[in-house]
PDB file of N, CA and C in Angstrom:
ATOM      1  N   UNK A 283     -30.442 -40.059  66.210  1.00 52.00           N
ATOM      2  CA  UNK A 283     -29.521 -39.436  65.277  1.00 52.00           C
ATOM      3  C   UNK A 283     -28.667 -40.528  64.638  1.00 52.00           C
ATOM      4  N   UNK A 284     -28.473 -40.584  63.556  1.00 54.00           N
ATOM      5  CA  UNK A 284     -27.655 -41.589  62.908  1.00 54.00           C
ATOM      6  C   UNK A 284     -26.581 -41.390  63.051  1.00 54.00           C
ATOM      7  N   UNK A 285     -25.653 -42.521  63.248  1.00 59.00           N
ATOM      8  CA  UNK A 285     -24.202 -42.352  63.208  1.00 59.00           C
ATOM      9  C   UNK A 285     -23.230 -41.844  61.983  1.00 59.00           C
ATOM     10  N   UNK A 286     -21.801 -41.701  62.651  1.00 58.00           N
ATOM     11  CA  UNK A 286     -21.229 -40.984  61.616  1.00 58.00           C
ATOM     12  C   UNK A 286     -20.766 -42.335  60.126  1.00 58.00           C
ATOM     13  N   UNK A 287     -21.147 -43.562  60.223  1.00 59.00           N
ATOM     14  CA  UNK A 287     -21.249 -44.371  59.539  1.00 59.00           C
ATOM     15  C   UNK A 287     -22.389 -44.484  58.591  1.00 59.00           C
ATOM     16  N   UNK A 288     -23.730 -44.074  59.034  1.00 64.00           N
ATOM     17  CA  UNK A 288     -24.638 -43.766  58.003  1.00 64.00           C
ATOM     18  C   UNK A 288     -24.738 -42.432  57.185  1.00 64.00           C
ATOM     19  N   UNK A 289     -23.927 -41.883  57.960  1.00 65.00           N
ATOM     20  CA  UNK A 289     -24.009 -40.506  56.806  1.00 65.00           C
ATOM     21  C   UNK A 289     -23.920 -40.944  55.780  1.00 65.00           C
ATOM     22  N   UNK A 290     -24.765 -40.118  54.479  1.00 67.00           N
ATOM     23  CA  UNK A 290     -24.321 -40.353  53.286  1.00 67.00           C
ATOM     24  C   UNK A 290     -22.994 -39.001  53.106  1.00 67.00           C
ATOM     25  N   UNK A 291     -22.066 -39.847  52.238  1.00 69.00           N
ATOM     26  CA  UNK A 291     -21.089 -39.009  51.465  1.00 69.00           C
ATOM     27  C   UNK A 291     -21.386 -37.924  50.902  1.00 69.00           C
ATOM     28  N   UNK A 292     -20.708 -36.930  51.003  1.00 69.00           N
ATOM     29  CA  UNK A 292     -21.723 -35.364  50.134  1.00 69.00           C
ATOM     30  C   UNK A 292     -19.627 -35.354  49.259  1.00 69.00           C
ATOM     31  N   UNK A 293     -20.745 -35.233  47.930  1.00 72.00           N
ATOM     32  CA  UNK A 293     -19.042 -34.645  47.179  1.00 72.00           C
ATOM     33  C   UNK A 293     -18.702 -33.479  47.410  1.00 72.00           C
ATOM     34  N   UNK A 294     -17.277 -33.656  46.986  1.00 68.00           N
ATOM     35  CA  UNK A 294     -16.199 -32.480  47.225  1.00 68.00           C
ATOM     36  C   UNK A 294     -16.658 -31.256  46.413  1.00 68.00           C
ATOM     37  N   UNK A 295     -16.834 -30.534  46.506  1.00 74.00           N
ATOM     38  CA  UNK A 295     -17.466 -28.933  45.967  1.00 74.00           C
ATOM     39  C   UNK A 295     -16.225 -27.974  45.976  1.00 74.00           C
ATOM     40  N   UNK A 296     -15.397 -28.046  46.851  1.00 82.00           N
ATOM     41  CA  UNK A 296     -14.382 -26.676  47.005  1.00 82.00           C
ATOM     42  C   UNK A 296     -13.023 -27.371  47.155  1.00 82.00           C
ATOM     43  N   UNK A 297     -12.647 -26.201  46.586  1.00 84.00           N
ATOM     44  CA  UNK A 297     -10.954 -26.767  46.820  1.00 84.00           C
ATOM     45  C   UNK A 297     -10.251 -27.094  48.243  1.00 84.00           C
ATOM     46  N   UNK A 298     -10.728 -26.359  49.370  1.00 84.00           N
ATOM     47  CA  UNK A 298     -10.463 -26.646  50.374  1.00 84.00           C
ATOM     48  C   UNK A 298     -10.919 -28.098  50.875  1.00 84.00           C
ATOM     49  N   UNK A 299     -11.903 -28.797  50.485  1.00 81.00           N
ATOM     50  CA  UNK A 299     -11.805 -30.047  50.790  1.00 81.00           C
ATOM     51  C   UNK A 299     -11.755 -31.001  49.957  1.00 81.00           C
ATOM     52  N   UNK A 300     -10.524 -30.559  48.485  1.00 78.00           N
ATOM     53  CA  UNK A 300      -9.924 -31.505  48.127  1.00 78.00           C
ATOM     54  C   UNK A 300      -8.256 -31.268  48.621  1.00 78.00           C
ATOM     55  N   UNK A 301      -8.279 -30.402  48.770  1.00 82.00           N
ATOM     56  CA  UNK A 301      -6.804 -30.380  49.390  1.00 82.00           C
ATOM     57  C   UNK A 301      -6.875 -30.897  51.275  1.00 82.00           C
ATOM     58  N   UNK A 302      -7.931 -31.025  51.655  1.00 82.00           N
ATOM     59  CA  UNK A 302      -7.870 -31.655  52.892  1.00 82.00           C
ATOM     60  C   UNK A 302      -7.843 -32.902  52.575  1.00 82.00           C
ATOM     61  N   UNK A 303      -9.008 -33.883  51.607  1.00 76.00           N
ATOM     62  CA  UNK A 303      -8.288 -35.219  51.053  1.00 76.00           C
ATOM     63  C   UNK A 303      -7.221 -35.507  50.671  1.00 76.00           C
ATOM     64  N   UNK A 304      -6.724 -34.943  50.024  1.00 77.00           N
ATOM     65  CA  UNK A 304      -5.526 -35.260  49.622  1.00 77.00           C
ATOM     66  C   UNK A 304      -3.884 -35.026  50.986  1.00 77.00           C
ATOM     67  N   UNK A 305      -4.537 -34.084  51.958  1.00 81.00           N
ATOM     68  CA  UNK A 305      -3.073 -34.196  52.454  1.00 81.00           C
ATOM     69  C   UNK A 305      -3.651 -35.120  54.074  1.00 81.00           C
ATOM     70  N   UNK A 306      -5.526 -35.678  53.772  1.00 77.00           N
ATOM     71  CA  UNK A 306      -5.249 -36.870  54.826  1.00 77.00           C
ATOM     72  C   UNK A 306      -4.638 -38.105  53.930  1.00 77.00           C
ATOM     73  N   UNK A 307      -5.004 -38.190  52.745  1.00 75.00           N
ATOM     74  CA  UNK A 307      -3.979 -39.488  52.095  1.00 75.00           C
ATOM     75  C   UNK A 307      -2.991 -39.787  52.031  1.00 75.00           C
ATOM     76  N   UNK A 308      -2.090 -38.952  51.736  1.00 76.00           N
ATOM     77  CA  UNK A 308      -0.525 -38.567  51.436  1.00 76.00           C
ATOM     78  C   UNK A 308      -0.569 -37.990  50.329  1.00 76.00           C
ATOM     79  N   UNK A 309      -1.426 -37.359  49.823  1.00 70.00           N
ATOM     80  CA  UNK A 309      -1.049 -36.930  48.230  1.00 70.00           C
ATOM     81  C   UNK A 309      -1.711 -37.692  47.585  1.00 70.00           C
ATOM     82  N   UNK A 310      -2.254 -38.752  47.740  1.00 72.00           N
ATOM     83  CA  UNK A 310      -2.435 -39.586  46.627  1.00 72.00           C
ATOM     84  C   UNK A 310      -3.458 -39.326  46.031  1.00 72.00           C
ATOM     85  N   UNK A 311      -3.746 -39.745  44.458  1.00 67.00           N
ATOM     86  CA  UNK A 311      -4.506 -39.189  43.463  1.00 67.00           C
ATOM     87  C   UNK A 311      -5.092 -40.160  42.546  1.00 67.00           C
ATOM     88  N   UNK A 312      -6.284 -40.509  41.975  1.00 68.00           N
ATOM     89  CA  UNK A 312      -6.434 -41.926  41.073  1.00 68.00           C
ATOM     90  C   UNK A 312      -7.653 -42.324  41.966  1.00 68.00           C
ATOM     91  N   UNK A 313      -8.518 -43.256  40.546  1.00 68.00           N
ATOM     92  CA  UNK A 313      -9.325 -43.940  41.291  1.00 68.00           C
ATOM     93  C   UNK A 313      -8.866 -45.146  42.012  1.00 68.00           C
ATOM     94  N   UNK A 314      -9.411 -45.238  42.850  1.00 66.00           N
ATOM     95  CA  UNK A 314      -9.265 -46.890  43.569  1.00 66.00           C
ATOM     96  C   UNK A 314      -9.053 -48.150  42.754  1.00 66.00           C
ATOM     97  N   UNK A 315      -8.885 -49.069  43.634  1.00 70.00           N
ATOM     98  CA  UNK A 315      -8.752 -50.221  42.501  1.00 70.00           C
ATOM     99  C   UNK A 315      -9.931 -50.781  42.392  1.00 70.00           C
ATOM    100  N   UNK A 316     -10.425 -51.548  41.247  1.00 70.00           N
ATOM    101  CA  UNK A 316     -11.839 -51.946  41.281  1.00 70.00           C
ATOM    102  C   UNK A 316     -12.017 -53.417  42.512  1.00 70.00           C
ATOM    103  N   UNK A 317     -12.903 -53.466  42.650  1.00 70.00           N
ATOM    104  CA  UNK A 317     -13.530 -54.517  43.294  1.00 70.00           C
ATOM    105  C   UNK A 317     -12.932 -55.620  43.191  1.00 70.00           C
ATOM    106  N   UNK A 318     -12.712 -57.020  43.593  1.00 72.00           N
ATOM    107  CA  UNK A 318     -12.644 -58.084  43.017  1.00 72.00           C
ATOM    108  C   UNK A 318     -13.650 -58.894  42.669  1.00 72.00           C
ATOM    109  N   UNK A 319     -14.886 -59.286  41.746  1.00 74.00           N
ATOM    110  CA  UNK A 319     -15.855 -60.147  41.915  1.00 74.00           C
ATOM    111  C   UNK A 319     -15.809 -61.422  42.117  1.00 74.00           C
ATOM    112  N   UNK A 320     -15.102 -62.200  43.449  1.00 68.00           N
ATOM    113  CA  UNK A 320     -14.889 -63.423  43.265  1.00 68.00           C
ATOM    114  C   UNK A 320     -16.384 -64.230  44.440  1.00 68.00           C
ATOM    115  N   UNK A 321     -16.483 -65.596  44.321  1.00 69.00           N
ATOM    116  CA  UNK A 321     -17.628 -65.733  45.150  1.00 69.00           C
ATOM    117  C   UNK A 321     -16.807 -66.176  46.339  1.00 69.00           C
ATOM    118  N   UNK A 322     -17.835 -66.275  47.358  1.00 69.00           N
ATOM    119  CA  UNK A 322     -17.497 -66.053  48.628  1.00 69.00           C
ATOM    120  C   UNK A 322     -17.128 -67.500  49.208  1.00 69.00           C
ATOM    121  N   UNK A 323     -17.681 -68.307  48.429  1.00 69.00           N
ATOM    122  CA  UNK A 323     -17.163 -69.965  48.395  1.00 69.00           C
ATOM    123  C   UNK A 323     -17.276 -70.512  47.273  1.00 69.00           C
ATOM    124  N   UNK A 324     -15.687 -70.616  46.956  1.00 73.00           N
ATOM    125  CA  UNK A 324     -15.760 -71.021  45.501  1.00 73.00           C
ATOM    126  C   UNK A 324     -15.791 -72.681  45.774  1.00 73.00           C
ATOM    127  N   UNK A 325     -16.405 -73.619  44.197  1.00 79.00           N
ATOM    128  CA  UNK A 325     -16.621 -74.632  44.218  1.00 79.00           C
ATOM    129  C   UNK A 325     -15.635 -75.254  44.469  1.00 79.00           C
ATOM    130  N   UNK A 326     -15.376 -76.639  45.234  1.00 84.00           N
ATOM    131  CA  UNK A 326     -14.380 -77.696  45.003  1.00 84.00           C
ATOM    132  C   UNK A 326     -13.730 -78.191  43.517  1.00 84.00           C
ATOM    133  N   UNK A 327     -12.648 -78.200  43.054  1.00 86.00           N
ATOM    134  CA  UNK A 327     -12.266 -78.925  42.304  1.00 86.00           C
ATOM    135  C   UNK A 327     -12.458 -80.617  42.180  1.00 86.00           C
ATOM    136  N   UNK A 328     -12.780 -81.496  43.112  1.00 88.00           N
ATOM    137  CA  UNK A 328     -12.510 -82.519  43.336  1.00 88.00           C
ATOM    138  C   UNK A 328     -14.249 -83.052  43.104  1.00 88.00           C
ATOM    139  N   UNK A 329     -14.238 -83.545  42.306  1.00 89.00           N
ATOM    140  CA  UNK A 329     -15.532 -84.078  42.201  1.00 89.00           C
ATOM    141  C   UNK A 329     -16.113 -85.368  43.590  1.00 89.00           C
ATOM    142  N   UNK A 330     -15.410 -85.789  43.723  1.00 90.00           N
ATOM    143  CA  UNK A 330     -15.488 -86.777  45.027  1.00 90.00           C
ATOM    144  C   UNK A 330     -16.050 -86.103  46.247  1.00 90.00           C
ATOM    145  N   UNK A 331     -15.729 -84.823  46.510  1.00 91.00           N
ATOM    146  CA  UNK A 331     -16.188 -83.814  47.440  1.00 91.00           C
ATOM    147  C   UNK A 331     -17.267 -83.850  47.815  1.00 91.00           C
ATOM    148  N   UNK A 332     -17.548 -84.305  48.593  1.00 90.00           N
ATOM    149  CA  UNK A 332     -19.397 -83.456  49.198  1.00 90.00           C
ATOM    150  C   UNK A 332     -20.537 -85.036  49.192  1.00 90.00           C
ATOM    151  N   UNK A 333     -19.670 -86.157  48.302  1.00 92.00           N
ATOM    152  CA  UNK A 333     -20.305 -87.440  48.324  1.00 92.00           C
ATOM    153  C   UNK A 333     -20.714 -88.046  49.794  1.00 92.00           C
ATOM    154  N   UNK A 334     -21.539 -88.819  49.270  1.00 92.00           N
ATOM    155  CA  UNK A 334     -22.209 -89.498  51.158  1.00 92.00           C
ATOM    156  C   UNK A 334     -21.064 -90.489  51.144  1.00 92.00           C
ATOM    157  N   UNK A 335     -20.727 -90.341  52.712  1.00 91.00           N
ATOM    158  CA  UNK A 335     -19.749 -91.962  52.907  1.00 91.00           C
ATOM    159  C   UNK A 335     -20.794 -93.315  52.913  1.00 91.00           C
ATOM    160  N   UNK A 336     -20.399 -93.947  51.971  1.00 88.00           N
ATOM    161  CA  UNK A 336     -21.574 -95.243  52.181  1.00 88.00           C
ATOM    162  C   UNK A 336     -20.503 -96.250  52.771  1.00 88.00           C
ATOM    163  N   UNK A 337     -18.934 -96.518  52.609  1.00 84.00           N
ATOM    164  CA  UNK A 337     -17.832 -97.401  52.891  1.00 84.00           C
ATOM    165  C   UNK A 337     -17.461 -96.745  54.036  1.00 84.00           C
ATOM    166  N   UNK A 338     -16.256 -97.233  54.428  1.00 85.00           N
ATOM    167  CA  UNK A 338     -15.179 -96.733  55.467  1.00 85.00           C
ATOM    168  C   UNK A 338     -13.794 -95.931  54.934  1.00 85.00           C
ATOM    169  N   UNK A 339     -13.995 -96.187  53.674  1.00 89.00           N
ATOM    170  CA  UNK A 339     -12.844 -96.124  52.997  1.00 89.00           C
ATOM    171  C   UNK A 339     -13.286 -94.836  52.248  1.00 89.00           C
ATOM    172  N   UNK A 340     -12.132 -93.671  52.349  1.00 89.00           N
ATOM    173  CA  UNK A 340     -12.472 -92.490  51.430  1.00 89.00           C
ATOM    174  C   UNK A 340     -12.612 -92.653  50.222  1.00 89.00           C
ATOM    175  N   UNK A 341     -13.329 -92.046  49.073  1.00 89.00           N
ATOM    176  CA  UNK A 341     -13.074 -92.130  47.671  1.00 89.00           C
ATOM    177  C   UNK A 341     -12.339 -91.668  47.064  1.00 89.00           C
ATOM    178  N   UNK A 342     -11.297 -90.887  47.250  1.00 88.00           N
ATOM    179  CA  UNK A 342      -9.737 -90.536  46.987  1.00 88.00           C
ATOM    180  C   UNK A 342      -8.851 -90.199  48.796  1.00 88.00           C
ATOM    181  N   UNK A 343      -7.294 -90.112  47.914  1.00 90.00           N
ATOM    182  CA  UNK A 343      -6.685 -89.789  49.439  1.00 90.00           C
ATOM    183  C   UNK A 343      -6.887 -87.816  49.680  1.00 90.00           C
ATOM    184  N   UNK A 344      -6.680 -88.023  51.304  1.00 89.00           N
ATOM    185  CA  UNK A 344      -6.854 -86.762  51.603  1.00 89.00           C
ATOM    186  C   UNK A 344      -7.950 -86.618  52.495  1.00 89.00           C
ATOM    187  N   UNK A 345      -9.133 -87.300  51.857  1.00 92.00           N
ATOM    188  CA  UNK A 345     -10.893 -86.675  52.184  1.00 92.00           C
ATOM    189  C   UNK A 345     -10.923 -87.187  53.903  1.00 92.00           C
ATOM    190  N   UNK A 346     -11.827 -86.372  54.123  1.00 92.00           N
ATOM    191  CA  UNK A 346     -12.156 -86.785  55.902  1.00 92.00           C
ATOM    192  C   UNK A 346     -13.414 -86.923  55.819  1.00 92.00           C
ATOM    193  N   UNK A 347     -14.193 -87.634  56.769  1.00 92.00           N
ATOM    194  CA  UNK A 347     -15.883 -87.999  56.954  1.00 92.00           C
ATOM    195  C   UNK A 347     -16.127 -87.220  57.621  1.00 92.00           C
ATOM    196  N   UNK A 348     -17.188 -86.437  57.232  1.00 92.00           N
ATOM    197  CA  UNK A 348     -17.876 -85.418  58.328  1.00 92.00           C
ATOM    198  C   UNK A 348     -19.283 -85.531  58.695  1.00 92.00           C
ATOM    199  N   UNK A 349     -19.944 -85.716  60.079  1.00 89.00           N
ATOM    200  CA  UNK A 349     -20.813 -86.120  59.873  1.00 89.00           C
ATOM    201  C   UNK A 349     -22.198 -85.496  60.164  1.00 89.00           C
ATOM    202  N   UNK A 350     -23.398 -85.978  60.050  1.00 85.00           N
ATOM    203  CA  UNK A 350     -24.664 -84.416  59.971  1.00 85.00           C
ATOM    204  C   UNK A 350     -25.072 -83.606  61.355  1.00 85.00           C
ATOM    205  N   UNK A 351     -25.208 -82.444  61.109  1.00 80.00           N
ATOM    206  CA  UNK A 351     -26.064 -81.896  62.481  1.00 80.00           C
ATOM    207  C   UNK A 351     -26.862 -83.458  63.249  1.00 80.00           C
ATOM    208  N   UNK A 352     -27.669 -83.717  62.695  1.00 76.00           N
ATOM    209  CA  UNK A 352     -28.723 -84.272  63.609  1.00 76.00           C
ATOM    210  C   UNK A 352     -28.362 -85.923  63.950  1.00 76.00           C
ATOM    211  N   UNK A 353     -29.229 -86.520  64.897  1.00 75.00           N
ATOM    212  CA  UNK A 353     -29.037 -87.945  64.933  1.00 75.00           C
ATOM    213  C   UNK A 353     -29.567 -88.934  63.966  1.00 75.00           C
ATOM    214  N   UNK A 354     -28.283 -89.600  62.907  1.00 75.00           N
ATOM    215  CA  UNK A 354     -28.638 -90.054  62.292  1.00 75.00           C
ATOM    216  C   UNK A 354     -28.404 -89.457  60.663  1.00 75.00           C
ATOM    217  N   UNK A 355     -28.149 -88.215  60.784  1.00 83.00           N
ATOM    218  CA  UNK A 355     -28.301 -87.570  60.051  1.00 83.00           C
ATOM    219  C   UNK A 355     -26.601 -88.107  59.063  1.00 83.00           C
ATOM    220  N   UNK A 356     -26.860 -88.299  57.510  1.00 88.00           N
ATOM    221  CA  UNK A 356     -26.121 -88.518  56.659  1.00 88.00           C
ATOM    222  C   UNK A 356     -24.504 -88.215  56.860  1.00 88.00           C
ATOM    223  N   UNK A 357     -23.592 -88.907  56.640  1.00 92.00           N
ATOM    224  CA  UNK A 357     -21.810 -88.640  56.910  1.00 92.00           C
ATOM    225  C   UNK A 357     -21.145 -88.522  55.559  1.00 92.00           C
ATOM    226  N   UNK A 358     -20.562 -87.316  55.355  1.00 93.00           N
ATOM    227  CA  UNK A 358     -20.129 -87.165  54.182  1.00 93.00           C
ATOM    228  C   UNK A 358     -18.648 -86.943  53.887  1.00 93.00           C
ATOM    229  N   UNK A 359     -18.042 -87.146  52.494  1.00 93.00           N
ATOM    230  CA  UNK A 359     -16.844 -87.186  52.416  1.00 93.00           C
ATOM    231  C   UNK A 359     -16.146 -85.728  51.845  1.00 93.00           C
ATOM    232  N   UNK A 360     -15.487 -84.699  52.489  1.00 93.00           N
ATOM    233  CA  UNK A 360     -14.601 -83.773  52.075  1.00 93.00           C
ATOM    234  C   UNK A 360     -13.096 -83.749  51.782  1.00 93.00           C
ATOM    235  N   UNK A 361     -12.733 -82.886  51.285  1.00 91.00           N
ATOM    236  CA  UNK A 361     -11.747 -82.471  51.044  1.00 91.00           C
ATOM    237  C   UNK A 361     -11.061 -81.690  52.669  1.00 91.00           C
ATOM    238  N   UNK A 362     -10.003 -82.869  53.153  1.00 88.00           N
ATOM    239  CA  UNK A 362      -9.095 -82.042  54.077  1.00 88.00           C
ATOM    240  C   UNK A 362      -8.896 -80.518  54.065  1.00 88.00           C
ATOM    241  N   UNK A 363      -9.245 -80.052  54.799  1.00 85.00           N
ATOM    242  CA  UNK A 363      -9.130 -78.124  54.883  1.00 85.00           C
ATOM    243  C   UNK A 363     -10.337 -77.724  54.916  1.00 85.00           C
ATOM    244  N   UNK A 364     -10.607 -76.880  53.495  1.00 88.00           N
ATOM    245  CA  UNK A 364     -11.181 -75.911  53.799  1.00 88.00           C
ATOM    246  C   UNK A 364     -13.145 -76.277  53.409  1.00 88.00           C
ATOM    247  N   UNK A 365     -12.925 -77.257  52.728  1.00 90.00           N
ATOM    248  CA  UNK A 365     -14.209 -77.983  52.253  1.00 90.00           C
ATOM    249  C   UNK A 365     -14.683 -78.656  53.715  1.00 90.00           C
ATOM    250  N   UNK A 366     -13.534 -78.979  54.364  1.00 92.00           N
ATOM    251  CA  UNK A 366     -14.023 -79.946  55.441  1.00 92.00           C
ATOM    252  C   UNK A 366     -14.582 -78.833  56.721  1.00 92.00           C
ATOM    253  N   UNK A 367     -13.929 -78.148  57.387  1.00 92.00           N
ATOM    254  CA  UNK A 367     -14.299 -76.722  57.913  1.00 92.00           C
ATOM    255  C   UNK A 367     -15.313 -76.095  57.488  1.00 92.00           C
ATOM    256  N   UNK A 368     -15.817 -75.613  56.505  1.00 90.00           N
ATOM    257  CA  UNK A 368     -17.366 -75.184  56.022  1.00 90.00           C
ATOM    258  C   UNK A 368     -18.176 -76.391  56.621  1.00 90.00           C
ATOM    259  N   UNK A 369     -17.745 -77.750  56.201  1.00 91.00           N
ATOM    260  CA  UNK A 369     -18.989 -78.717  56.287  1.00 91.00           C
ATOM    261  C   UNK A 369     -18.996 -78.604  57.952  1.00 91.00           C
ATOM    262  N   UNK A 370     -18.061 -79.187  58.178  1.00 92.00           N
ATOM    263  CA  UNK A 370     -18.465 -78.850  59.915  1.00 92.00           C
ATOM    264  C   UNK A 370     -19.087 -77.228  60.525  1.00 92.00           C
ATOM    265  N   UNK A 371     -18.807 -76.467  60.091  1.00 91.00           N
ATOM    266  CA  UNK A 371     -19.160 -75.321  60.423  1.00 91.00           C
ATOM    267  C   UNK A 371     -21.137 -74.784  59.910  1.00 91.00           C
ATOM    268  N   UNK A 372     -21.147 -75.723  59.329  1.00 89.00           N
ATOM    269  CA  UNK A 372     -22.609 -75.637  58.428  1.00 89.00           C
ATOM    270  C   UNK A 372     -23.491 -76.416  59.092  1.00 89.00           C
ATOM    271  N   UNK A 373     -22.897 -77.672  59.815  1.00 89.00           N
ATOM    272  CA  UNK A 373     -23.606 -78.889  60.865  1.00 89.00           C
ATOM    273  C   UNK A 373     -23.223 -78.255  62.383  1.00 89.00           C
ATOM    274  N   UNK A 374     -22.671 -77.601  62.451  1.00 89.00           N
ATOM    275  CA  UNK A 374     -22.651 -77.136  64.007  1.00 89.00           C
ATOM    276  C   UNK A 374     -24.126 -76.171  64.076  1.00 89.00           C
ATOM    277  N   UNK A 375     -23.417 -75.367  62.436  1.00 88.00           N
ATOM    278  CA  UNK A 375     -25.168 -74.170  62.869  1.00 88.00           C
ATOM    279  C   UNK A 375     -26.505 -74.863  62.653  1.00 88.00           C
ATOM    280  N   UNK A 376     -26.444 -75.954  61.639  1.00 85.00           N
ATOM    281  CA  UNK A 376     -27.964 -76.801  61.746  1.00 85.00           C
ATOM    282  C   UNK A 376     -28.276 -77.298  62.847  1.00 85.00           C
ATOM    283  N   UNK A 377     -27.352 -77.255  63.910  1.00 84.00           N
ATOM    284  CA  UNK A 377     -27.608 -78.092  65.117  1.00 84.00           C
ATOM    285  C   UNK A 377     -28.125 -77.542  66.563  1.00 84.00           C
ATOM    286  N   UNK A 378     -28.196 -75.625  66.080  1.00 84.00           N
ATOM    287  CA  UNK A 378     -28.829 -74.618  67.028  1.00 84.00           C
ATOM    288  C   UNK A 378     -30.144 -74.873  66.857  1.00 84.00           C
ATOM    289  N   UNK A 379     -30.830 -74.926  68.324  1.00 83.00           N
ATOM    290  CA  UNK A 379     -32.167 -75.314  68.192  1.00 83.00           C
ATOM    291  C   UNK A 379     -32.739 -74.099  67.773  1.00 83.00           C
ATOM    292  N   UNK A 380     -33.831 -74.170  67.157  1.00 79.00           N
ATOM    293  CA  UNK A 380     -35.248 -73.223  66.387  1.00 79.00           C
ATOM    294  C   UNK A 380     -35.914 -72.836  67.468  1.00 79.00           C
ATOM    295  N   UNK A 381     -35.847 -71.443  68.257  1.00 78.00           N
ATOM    296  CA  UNK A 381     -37.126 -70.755  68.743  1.00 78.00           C
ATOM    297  C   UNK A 381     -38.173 -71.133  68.346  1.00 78.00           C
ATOM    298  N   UNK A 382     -39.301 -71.021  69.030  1.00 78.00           N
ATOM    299  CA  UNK A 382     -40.617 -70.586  68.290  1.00 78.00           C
ATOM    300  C   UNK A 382     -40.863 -69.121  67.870  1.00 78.00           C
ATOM    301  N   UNK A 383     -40.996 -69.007  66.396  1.00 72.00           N
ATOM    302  CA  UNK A 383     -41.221 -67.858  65.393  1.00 72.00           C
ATOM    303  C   UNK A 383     -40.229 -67.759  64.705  1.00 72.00           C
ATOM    304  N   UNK A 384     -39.147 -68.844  64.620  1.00 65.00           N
ATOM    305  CA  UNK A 384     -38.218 -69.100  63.584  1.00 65.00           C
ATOM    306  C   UNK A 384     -37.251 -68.584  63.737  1.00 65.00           C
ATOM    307  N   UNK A 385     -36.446 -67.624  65.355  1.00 62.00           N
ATOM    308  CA  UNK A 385     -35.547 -67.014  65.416  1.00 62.00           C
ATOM    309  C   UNK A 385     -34.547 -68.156  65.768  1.00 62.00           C
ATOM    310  N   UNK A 386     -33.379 -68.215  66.247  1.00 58.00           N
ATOM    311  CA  UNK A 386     -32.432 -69.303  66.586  1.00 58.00           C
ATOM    312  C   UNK A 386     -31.781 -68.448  68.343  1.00 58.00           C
TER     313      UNK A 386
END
């Protein structure tokens, strides 16, 4: 039996269950607000971002070296915060070994 989460929605037909919506809301009346379409990781501003460290030395101030899942694997330069957190968070999951049949 499917849960009460897959039900599909059936519209309101009778007055009795728009006046039950309305007095589980508070009254309230109006469509919702729309969506926001923003992406889910927006790009860096900083063009320097995401470059390979080939020096020791960052290519602007701020950036931290982060370096690849694997051994050997490429060290790159981010943006302190939130650029730098994805990158590490992206090399921790490349670094779960592969089942055989491609599950993790």
């Amino acid at each position: 039996m499917p849960t009460r989460a897959q039900r599909p929605r059936l519209p309101e037909v009778s007055e009795g269950q728009r006046k039950a919506r309305l007095a589980w809301n508070g009254g309230k009346t109006g469509k919702p607000r729309p969506t926001v379409d923003t992406p889910v990781v927006e790009a860096c501003p900083l063009e320097e971002c995401g470059t390979p460290a080939v020096g020791r030395r960052p290519p602007a101030d701020g950036m931290v070296a982060v370096r690849g899942a694997a051994e050997g694997a490429a060290t790159h330069w981010y943006c302190d915060g939130r650029c730098a957190a994805i990158a590490r968070a992206r090399a921790e999951l490349r670094a779960i070994p592969v089942r055989r049949g491609g599950a993790r």
